[in-house]
mmCIF file of C-alpha atoms and ligand atoms in Angstrom:
data_model
loop_
_atom_site.group_PDB
_atom_site.id
_atom_site.type_symbol
_atom_site.label_atom_id
_atom_site.label_comp_id
_atom_site.label_asym_id
_atom_site.label_seq_id
_atom_site.Cartn_x
_atom_site.Cartn_y
_atom_site.Cartn_z
ATOM 1 C CA MET A 725 -57.158 -52.319 -19.154
ATOM 2 C CA THR A 726 -54.132 -49.933 -19.067
ATOM 3 C CA LEU A 727 -50.631 -51.659 -18.767
ATOM 4 C CA PRO A 728 -49.122 -50.573 -15.322
ATOM 5 C CA ALA A 729 -46.119 -48.780 -16.886
ATOM 6 C CA TYR A 730 -48.411 -46.649 -19.248
ATOM 7 C CA ASP A 731 -51.104 -45.940 -16.278
ATOM 8 C CA LEU A 732 -50.834 -42.256 -15.295
ATOM 9 C CA THR A 733 -53.293 -42.167 -12.663
ATOM 10 C CA GLY A 734 -53.038 -39.864 -9.848
ATOM 11 C CA ARG A 735 -50.353 -37.902 -11.790
ATOM 12 C CA THR A 736 -50.521 -34.089 -12.776
ATOM 13 C CA ALA A 737 -49.856 -33.325 -16.405
ATOM 14 C CA LEU A 738 -49.511 -29.763 -18.247
ATOM 15 C CA VAL A 739 -49.887 -29.520 -21.940
ATOM 16 C CA THR A 740 -49.262 -26.383 -23.706
ATOM 17 C CA GLY A 741 -50.516 -25.718 -26.964
ATOM 18 C CA ALA A 742 -53.806 -27.911 -26.103
ATOM 19 C CA ALA A 743 -56.241 -25.692 -28.077
ATOM 20 C CA GLY A 744 -55.950 -28.055 -31.161
ATOM 21 C CA GLY A 745 -53.903 -30.264 -33.284
ATOM 22 C CA ILE A 746 -51.064 -32.358 -31.824
ATOM 23 C CA GLY A 747 -51.658 -30.324 -28.121
ATOM 24 C CA ARG A 748 -55.324 -31.376 -28.029
ATOM 25 C CA ALA A 749 -54.613 -34.908 -29.014
ATOM 26 C CA THR A 750 -51.698 -35.212 -26.323
ATOM 27 C CA ALA A 751 -54.053 -33.717 -23.567
ATOM 28 C CA GLN A 752 -56.712 -36.317 -24.536
ATOM 29 C CA LEU A 753 -54.430 -39.239 -24.678
ATOM 30 C CA LEU A 754 -52.697 -38.481 -21.119
ATOM 31 C CA ALA A 755 -56.252 -38.002 -19.674
ATOM 32 C CA ARG A 756 -57.215 -41.417 -21.322
ATOM 33 C CA ALA A 757 -53.803 -43.063 -19.368
ATOM 34 C CA GLY A 758 -55.010 -41.409 -16.031
ATOM 35 C CA ALA A 759 -53.265 -38.130 -15.692
ATOM 36 C CA ALA A 760 -55.345 -34.702 -14.409
ATOM 37 C CA VAL A 761 -54.343 -32.679 -17.477
ATOM 38 C CA HIS A 762 -54.018 -29.023 -17.309
ATOM 39 C CA CYS A 763 -54.665 -27.566 -20.970
ATOM 40 C CA VAL A 764 -52.683 -24.268 -21.660
ATOM 41 C CA ASP A 765 -52.895 -22.286 -24.801
ATOM 42 C CA ARG A 766 -53.119 -18.665 -25.897
ATOM 43 C CA ASP A 767 -56.428 -19.467 -27.519
ATOM 44 C CA ALA A 768 -59.037 -19.571 -24.524
ATOM 45 C CA GLU A 769 -61.706 -20.839 -26.645
ATOM 46 C CA GLY A 770 -59.928 -23.777 -27.843
ATOM 47 C CA VAL A 771 -58.600 -24.884 -24.492
ATOM 48 C CA GLU A 772 -62.232 -24.807 -23.222
ATOM 49 C CA GLU A 773 -63.133 -26.947 -26.062
ATOM 50 C CA THR A 774 -60.293 -29.364 -25.401
ATOM 51 C CA ALA A 775 -60.899 -29.580 -21.391
ATOM 52 C CA ALA A 776 -64.723 -30.434 -22.447
ATOM 53 C CA LEU A 777 -63.787 -33.279 -24.888
ATOM 54 C CA VAL A 778 -61.701 -34.578 -21.941
ATOM 55 C CA THR A 779 -64.267 -34.356 -19.602
ATOM 56 C CA ALA A 780 -66.708 -35.772 -21.912
ATOM 57 C CA ASP A 781 -64.373 -38.839 -22.354
ATOM 58 C CA GLY A 782 -64.300 -39.487 -18.391
ATOM 59 C CA GLY A 783 -61.017 -37.557 -17.348
ATOM 60 C CA THR A 784 -59.976 -34.696 -15.774
ATOM 61 C CA ALA A 785 -59.001 -31.356 -17.207
ATOM 62 C CA HIS A 786 -58.243 -27.957 -16.166
ATOM 63 C CA PRO A 787 -58.428 -25.026 -18.976
ATOM 64 C CA ARG A 788 -56.231 -22.241 -18.664
ATOM 65 C CA THR A 789 -55.444 -19.316 -21.108
ATOM 66 C CA THR A 790 -51.775 -18.307 -21.196
ATOM 67 C CA ASP A 791 -49.610 -16.930 -23.719
ATOM 68 C CA VAL A 792 -46.124 -18.818 -23.677
ATOM 69 C CA THR A 793 -44.247 -15.604 -24.407
ATOM 70 C CA ASP A 794 -45.098 -14.167 -20.998
ATOM 71 C CA PRO A 795 -42.487 -15.825 -18.461
ATOM 72 C CA ALA A 796 -44.938 -15.000 -15.483
ATOM 73 C CA ALA A 797 -48.057 -16.259 -17.093
ATOM 74 C CA VAL A 798 -46.000 -19.757 -17.777
ATOM 75 C CA ARG A 799 -44.716 -19.833 -14.223
ATOM 76 C CA ASP A 800 -48.177 -19.334 -12.685
ATOM 77 C CA ALA A 801 -49.813 -22.215 -14.949
ATOM 78 C CA VAL A 802 -47.100 -24.248 -13.880
ATOM 79 C CA GLU A 803 -47.301 -23.501 -9.981
ATOM 80 C CA ALA A 804 -50.913 -23.951 -10.306
ATOM 81 C CA ALA A 805 -51.006 -27.193 -11.914
ATOM 82 C CA ALA A 806 -48.464 -28.152 -9.213
ATOM 83 C CA ARG A 807 -51.098 -26.734 -6.318
ATOM 84 C CA THR A 808 -53.814 -28.321 -7.332
ATOM 85 C CA GLY A 809 -52.563 -32.017 -7.954
ATOM 86 C CA GLY A 810 -49.900 -31.588 -5.079
ATOM 87 C CA ALA A 811 -47.038 -31.701 -7.741
ATOM 88 C CA LEU A 812 -46.343 -31.592 -11.599
ATOM 89 C CA HIS A 813 -45.379 -34.981 -12.771
ATOM 90 C CA ILE A 814 -45.397 -34.299 -16.428
ATOM 91 C CA ALA A 815 -44.934 -31.345 -18.904
ATOM 92 C CA ALA A 816 -45.313 -31.348 -22.555
ATOM 93 C CA ALA A 817 -44.124 -28.027 -24.006
ATOM 94 C CA VAL A 818 -46.394 -28.297 -27.770
ATOM 95 C CA ALA A 819 -47.484 -24.728 -28.237
ATOM 96 C CA GLY A 820 -45.782 -23.464 -31.596
ATOM 97 C CA ILE A 821 -46.185 -21.122 -34.929
ATOM 98 C CA MET A 822 -45.229 -21.390 -38.324
ATOM 99 C CA HIS A 823 -43.386 -18.868 -40.244
ATOM 100 C CA ARG A 824 -42.121 -18.843 -43.592
ATOM 101 C CA SER A 825 -39.813 -16.490 -45.155
ATOM 102 C CA THR A 826 -36.620 -16.812 -47.174
ATOM 103 C CA VAL A 827 -32.999 -16.042 -45.573
ATOM 104 C CA LEU A 828 -33.115 -12.681 -47.659
ATOM 105 C CA GLU A 829 -36.652 -11.759 -46.777
ATOM 106 C CA THR A 830 -36.391 -12.589 -43.300
ATOM 107 C CA GLU A 831 -36.896 -9.554 -40.854
ATOM 108 C CA GLU A 832 -35.074 -9.569 -37.420
ATOM 109 C CA ALA A 833 -38.895 -9.200 -36.049
ATOM 110 C CA ASP A 834 -39.952 -12.608 -37.734
ATOM 111 C CA LEU A 835 -36.847 -14.165 -36.108
ATOM 112 C CA ASP A 836 -37.775 -12.672 -32.851
ATOM 113 C CA ARG A 837 -41.269 -13.889 -32.889
ATOM 114 C CA VAL A 838 -40.749 -17.272 -34.112
ATOM 115 C CA LEU A 839 -38.101 -17.904 -31.685
ATOM 116 C CA ASP A 840 -40.214 -16.234 -28.816
ATOM 117 C CA VAL A 841 -42.869 -18.714 -29.023
ATOM 118 C CA ASN A 842 -41.055 -21.716 -30.561
ATOM 119 C CA PHE A 843 -37.798 -21.777 -28.482
ATOM 120 C CA LYS A 844 -38.047 -19.254 -25.799
ATOM 121 C CA GLY A 845 -41.716 -20.597 -24.883
ATOM 122 C CA VAL A 846 -40.662 -24.112 -24.572
ATOM 123 C CA LEU A 847 -37.518 -22.864 -22.590
ATOM 124 C CA ARG A 848 -39.635 -21.182 -20.152
ATOM 125 C CA THR A 849 -42.053 -24.260 -19.767
ATOM 126 C CA CYS A 850 -39.084 -26.546 -19.148
ATOM 127 C CA GLN A 851 -37.712 -24.120 -16.459
ATOM 128 C CA ALA A 852 -40.664 -23.706 -14.836
ATOM 129 C CA ALA A 853 -41.778 -27.268 -14.706
ATOM 130 C CA ALA A 854 -37.952 -28.567 -13.867
ATOM 131 C CA ARG A 855 -37.868 -25.950 -10.836
ATOM 132 C CA SER A 856 -41.483 -27.364 -9.701
ATOM 133 C CA MET A 857 -40.260 -31.011 -10.016
ATOM 134 C CA ILE A 858 -37.152 -30.450 -8.039
ATOM 135 C CA GLY A 859 -39.098 -28.631 -5.354
ATOM 136 C CA THR A 860 -41.301 -31.319 -4.860
ATOM 137 C CA GLY A 861 -38.913 -33.641 -5.304
ATOM 138 C CA THR A 862 -40.746 -35.197 -8.049
ATOM 139 C CA ARG A 863 -39.242 -37.305 -10.456
ATOM 140 C CA GLY A 864 -40.906 -35.977 -13.360
ATOM 141 C CA SER A 865 -40.850 -36.096 -17.284
ATOM 142 C CA ILE A 866 -40.611 -33.095 -19.550
ATOM 143 C CA VAL A 867 -41.242 -33.638 -23.212
ATOM 144 C CA THR A 868 -40.711 -31.012 -25.979
ATOM 145 C CA MET A 869 -41.624 -30.766 -29.770
ATOM 146 C CA ALA A 870 -39.316 -30.009 -32.371
ATOM 147 C CA SER A 871 -39.927 -30.875 -36.252
ATOM 148 C CA GLY A 872 -38.378 -32.780 -38.826
ATOM 149 C CA ALA A 873 -37.513 -29.560 -40.017
ATOM 150 C CA VAL A 874 -34.121 -30.201 -37.666
ATOM 151 C CA ASP A 875 -32.689 -32.932 -39.975
ATOM 152 C CA ALA A 876 -33.030 -31.183 -43.175
ATOM 153 C CA ALA A 877 -32.910 -27.704 -44.814
ATOM 154 C CA ALA A 878 -35.639 -26.411 -47.055
ATOM 155 C CA PRO A 879 -36.284 -22.944 -48.563
ATOM 156 C CA GLY A 880 -38.326 -20.448 -46.192
ATOM 157 C CA LEU A 881 -37.843 -22.367 -42.839
ATOM 158 C CA LEU A 882 -34.774 -20.565 -41.501
ATOM 159 C CA CYS A 883 -36.812 -19.220 -38.211
ATOM 160 C CA TYR A 884 -38.745 -22.349 -37.943
ATOM 161 C CA SER A 885 -36.165 -25.131 -38.056
ATOM 162 C CA ALA A 886 -33.532 -22.711 -36.200
ATOM 163 C CA ALA A 887 -35.814 -22.351 -33.281
ATOM 164 C CA LYS A 888 -36.576 -26.228 -33.639
ATOM 165 C CA ALA A 889 -32.944 -27.104 -33.515
ATOM 166 C CA ALA A 890 -32.729 -24.701 -30.327
ATOM 167 C CA VAL A 891 -35.539 -26.935 -28.831
ATOM 168 C CA VAL A 892 -33.209 -30.151 -29.290
ATOM 169 C CA GLN A 893 -30.369 -28.798 -27.890
ATOM 170 C CA LEU A 894 -32.303 -27.264 -24.787
ATOM 171 C CA THR A 895 -33.917 -31.137 -24.257
ATOM 172 C CA ARG A 896 -30.262 -32.668 -24.674
ATOM 173 C CA THR A 897 -28.678 -30.100 -22.126
ATOM 174 C CA LEU A 898 -31.583 -30.031 -19.888
ATOM 175 C CA ALA A 899 -31.664 -33.839 -19.552
ATOM 176 C CA THR A 900 -27.783 -33.841 -18.588
ATOM 177 C CA GLU A 901 -28.839 -30.968 -15.714
ATOM 178 C CA ALA A 902 -31.942 -32.570 -14.563
ATOM 179 C CA GLY A 903 -31.383 -36.000 -14.624
ATOM 180 C CA ALA A 904 -29.821 -36.070 -10.964
ATOM 181 C CA HIS A 905 -33.026 -35.272 -9.843
ATOM 182 C CA GLY A 906 -34.802 -37.864 -11.551
ATOM 183 C CA ILE A 907 -36.115 -35.693 -14.247
ATOM 184 C CA ARG A 908 -36.535 -37.241 -17.750
ATOM 185 C CA VAL A 909 -36.314 -34.507 -20.602
ATOM 186 C CA ASN A 910 -37.169 -36.103 -24.267
ATOM 187 C CA CYS A 911 -38.208 -34.222 -27.468
ATOM 188 C CA VAL A 912 -40.613 -35.381 -30.233
ATOM 189 C CA ALA A 913 -39.912 -34.578 -33.744
ATOM 190 C CA PRO A 914 -42.901 -35.088 -35.791
ATOM 191 C CA GLY A 915 -42.983 -35.113 -39.898
ATOM 192 C CA TRP A 916 -46.106 -33.995 -41.604
ATOM 193 C CA ILE A 917 -48.840 -34.200 -39.726
ATOM 194 C CA ARG A 918 -52.641 -33.213 -40.483
ATOM 195 C CA THR A 919 -53.289 -30.366 -37.995
ATOM 196 C CA PRO A 920 -54.805 -26.575 -37.895
ATOM 197 C CA MET A 921 -51.573 -25.770 -38.179
ATOM 198 C CA THR A 922 -50.861 -27.637 -41.784
ATOM 199 C CA GLU A 923 -54.210 -26.927 -43.018
ATOM 200 C CA ARG A 924 -53.961 -23.128 -42.963
ATOM 201 C CA ASN A 925 -52.737 -23.959 -46.413
ATOM 202 C CA SER A 926 -55.459 -23.444 -48.872
ATOM 203 C CA ALA A 927 -57.547 -26.535 -49.850
ATOM 204 C CA ASP A 928 -55.262 -27.034 -53.228
ATOM 205 C CA GLU A 929 -52.070 -26.384 -51.709
ATOM 206 C CA GLN A 930 -52.971 -28.750 -48.695
ATOM 207 C CA ARG A 931 -54.054 -31.575 -51.243
ATOM 208 C CA GLN A 932 -50.763 -31.022 -53.339
ATOM 209 C CA THR A 933 -48.375 -30.950 -50.077
ATOM 210 C CA GLU A 934 -49.851 -33.750 -48.402
ATOM 211 C CA ALA A 935 -49.693 -35.935 -51.879
ATOM 212 C CA ALA A 936 -46.053 -34.916 -51.896
ATOM 213 C CA MET A 937 -45.237 -35.627 -48.325
ATOM 214 C CA ALA A 938 -46.942 -39.140 -48.492
ATOM 215 C CA ARG A 939 -44.950 -40.061 -51.448
ATOM 216 C CA THR A 940 -41.520 -39.368 -49.422
ATOM 217 C CA SER A 941 -42.912 -41.646 -46.512
ATOM 218 C CA PRO A 942 -42.114 -45.699 -46.805
ATOM 219 C CA LEU A 943 -45.485 -45.629 -45.301
ATOM 220 C CA GLY A 944 -47.192 -43.604 -48.156
ATOM 221 C CA ARG A 945 -49.253 -41.297 -46.035
ATOM 222 C CA VAL A 946 -49.119 -38.037 -43.837
ATOM 223 C CA GLY A 947 -49.588 -38.286 -40.015
ATOM 224 C CA GLU A 948 -52.567 -37.531 -37.407
ATOM 225 C CA PRO A 949 -52.161 -35.714 -34.285
ATOM 226 C CA GLU A 950 -52.850 -38.944 -32.265
ATOM 227 C CA GLU A 951 -49.748 -40.595 -33.463
ATOM 228 C CA ILE A 952 -47.468 -37.934 -31.977
ATOM 229 C CA ALA A 953 -49.596 -37.976 -28.800
ATOM 230 C CA GLN A 954 -48.401 -41.560 -28.563
ATOM 231 C CA ALA A 955 -44.888 -40.716 -28.741
ATOM 232 C CA VAL A 956 -45.570 -37.948 -25.883
ATOM 233 C CA LEU A 957 -47.357 -40.548 -24.058
ATOM 234 C CA HIS A 958 -44.615 -42.966 -24.224
ATOM 235 C CA PHE A 959 -41.998 -40.241 -23.011
ATOM 236 C CA ALA A 960 -44.363 -39.149 -20.295
ATOM 237 C CA THR A 961 -44.644 -42.871 -18.643
ATOM 238 C CA ASP A 962 -42.906 -45.365 -16.859
ATOM 239 C CA ALA A 963 -42.498 -47.447 -20.244
ATOM 240 C CA SER A 964 -39.631 -45.092 -20.997
ATOM 241 C CA ALA A 965 -38.183 -44.584 -17.428
ATOM 242 C CA PHE A 966 -34.380 -45.279 -18.440
ATOM 243 C CA THR A 967 -34.789 -42.997 -21.540
ATOM 244 C CA THR A 968 -33.574 -39.379 -21.381
ATOM 245 C CA GLY A 969 -32.136 -36.828 -23.902
ATOM 246 C CA GLN A 970 -33.386 -38.486 -26.431
ATOM 247 C CA ILE A 971 -35.499 -37.362 -29.852
ATOM 248 C CA LEU A 972 -38.191 -39.645 -31.486
ATOM 249 C CA ARG A 973 -39.276 -38.956 -35.090
ATOM 250 C CA PRO A 974 -42.647 -40.187 -35.616
ATOM 251 C CA ASN A 975 -42.821 -39.444 -39.446
ATOM 252 C CA GLY A 976 -43.750 -42.365 -41.358
ATOM 253 C CA GLY A 977 -39.977 -43.153 -42.003
ATOM 254 C CA VAL A 978 -39.222 -39.863 -43.915
ATOM 255 C CA ALA A 979 -35.207 -39.449 -43.956
ATOM 256 C CA MET A 980 -35.538 -35.945 -45.751
ATOM 257 C CA PRO A 981 -39.023 -34.369 -44.705
ATOM 258 C CA TRP A 982 -38.408 -31.432 -46.958
HETATM 259 N N1 NAD B 450 -48.339 -30.265 -38.078
HETATM 260 C C1 NAD B 450 -47.256 -30.487 -38.163
HETATM 261 O O1 NAD B 450 -46.943 -31.066 -39.300
HETATM 262 C C2 NAD B 450 -46.023 -30.715 -37.222
HETATM 263 C C3 NAD B 450 -44.694 -31.021 -37.757
HETATM 264 C C4 NAD B 450 -43.960 -30.911 -36.928
HETATM 265 C C5 NAD B 450 -43.811 -30.079 -35.545
HETATM 266 N N2 NAD B 450 -45.162 -29.798 -35.313
HETATM 267 C C6 NAD B 450 -45.062 -28.980 -34.105
HETATM 268 O O2 NAD B 450 -45.825 -29.530 -32.940
HETATM 269 C C7 NAD B 450 -46.649 -28.631 -32.219
HETATM 270 C C8 NAD B 450 -47.953 -28.441 -32.601
HETATM 271 O O3 NAD B 450 -48.202 -28.211 -33.680
HETATM 272 P P1 NAD B 450 -50.107 -28.049 -34.670
HETATM 273 O O4 NAD B 450 -49.871 -28.617 -36.067
HETATM 274 O O5 NAD B 450 -50.695 -28.935 -33.551
HETATM 275 O O6 NAD B 450 -50.082 -26.830 -34.682
HETATM 276 P P2 NAD B 450 -51.637 -25.891 -34.437
HETATM 277 O O7 NAD B 450 -51.382 -24.821 -34.669
HETATM 278 O O8 NAD B 450 -52.725 -27.037 -34.646
HETATM 279 O O9 NAD B 450 -51.568 -26.007 -32.860
HETATM 280 C C9 NAD B 450 -50.590 -25.065 -31.904
HETATM 281 C C10 NAD B 450 -51.099 -24.624 -30.894
HETATM 282 O O10 NAD B 450 -50.220 -23.352 -30.103
HETATM 283 C C11 NAD B 450 -50.883 -22.803 -29.674
HETATM 284 N N3 NAD B 450 -49.825 -21.316 -29.535
HETATM 285 C C12 NAD B 450 -49.318 -20.634 -30.587
HETATM 286 N N4 NAD B 450 -48.638 -19.580 -29.939
HETATM 287 C C13 NAD B 450 -48.876 -19.724 -28.857
HETATM 288 C C14 NAD B 450 -48.508 -18.796 -27.634
HETATM 289 N N5 NAD B 450 -47.741 -18.070 -27.605
HETATM 290 N N6 NAD B 450 -48.992 -19.286 -26.417
HETATM 291 C C15 NAD B 450 -49.660 -20.357 -26.095
HETATM 292 N N7 NAD B 450 -50.045 -21.060 -27.333
HETATM 293 C C16 NAD B 450 -49.470 -20.903 -28.379
HETATM 294 C C17 NAD B 450 -52.018 -22.342 -30.936
HETATM 295 O O11 NAD B 450 -53.021 -21.446 -30.357
HETATM 296 C C18 NAD B 450 -52.488 -23.640 -31.289
HETATM 297 O O12 NAD B 450 -53.382 -24.148 -30.420
HETATM 298 C C19 NAD B 450 -45.903 -27.176 -32.723
HETATM 299 O O13 NAD B 450 -44.578 -26.903 -31.996
HETATM 300 C C20 NAD B 450 -45.259 -27.204 -34.165
HETATM 301 O O14 NAD B 450 -44.368 -26.883 -34.649
HETATM 302 C C21 NAD B 450 -45.911 -29.729 -36.082
#
């Protein structure tokens, strides 16, 4: 039985970054709660796989290959989702990339690339989603994805953490502007989660990093994508009807992630 406040039956959701990791888990969970989920990612094969997983689980999914660095493509994806479902009720902007370089080694091109995906990609998704919701008079929910990197500094993370800090400010600002339309905007800032992004480390580096991260957490472990999807689900549903402009930190209680 789904609790009424968590029931998304009849609602349409769009999830970017849905080809793997946190985005895939989010698409799966929103679909399990009853939403028809538009799975968006630049990885064509990955979004098809996610859609197949959702369908196999009894849900409804529409895969779409879209690069969030392309404003027209993002707009098209949002409009297609709204058209198919009658309106867009939920947008989760999860797509993101990791980049590491020290401040002194950072090239302008690195910063441009990371900001283009991690900040402007989220901005484009938020703009298109909010415009669609306002246009259809839908009191929707927009969820952004930041990171524990916004709460601490660490060597090599300038581009990534600056982009994520901008996502936090985007979330808060849009919440103040869209609230008059009944649209809520909230942010999830995860700690270390086991996903393809973090598994791109070598196996040895991964094991050591996970052990080090686990030691900093009162819960003594790193997180799983499904645990971040639960946070997105909370913001997506009526369970958080009076919550906007907030940041939720599913991070195992880590105060200083890095
Ligand atoms: N894994 C972690 O520990 C962690 C921690 C904090 C925040 N995050 C954030 O969570 C989000 C998801 O991360 P993840 O760990 O699942 O990573 P991931 O690499 O497993 O998934 C990211 C997805 O985004 C997609 N993507 C990347 N660039 C894109 C673009 N230009 N257009 C469309 N899609 C694009 C990728 O194809 C991929 O499917 C990211 O925003 C990441 O910064 C992750």
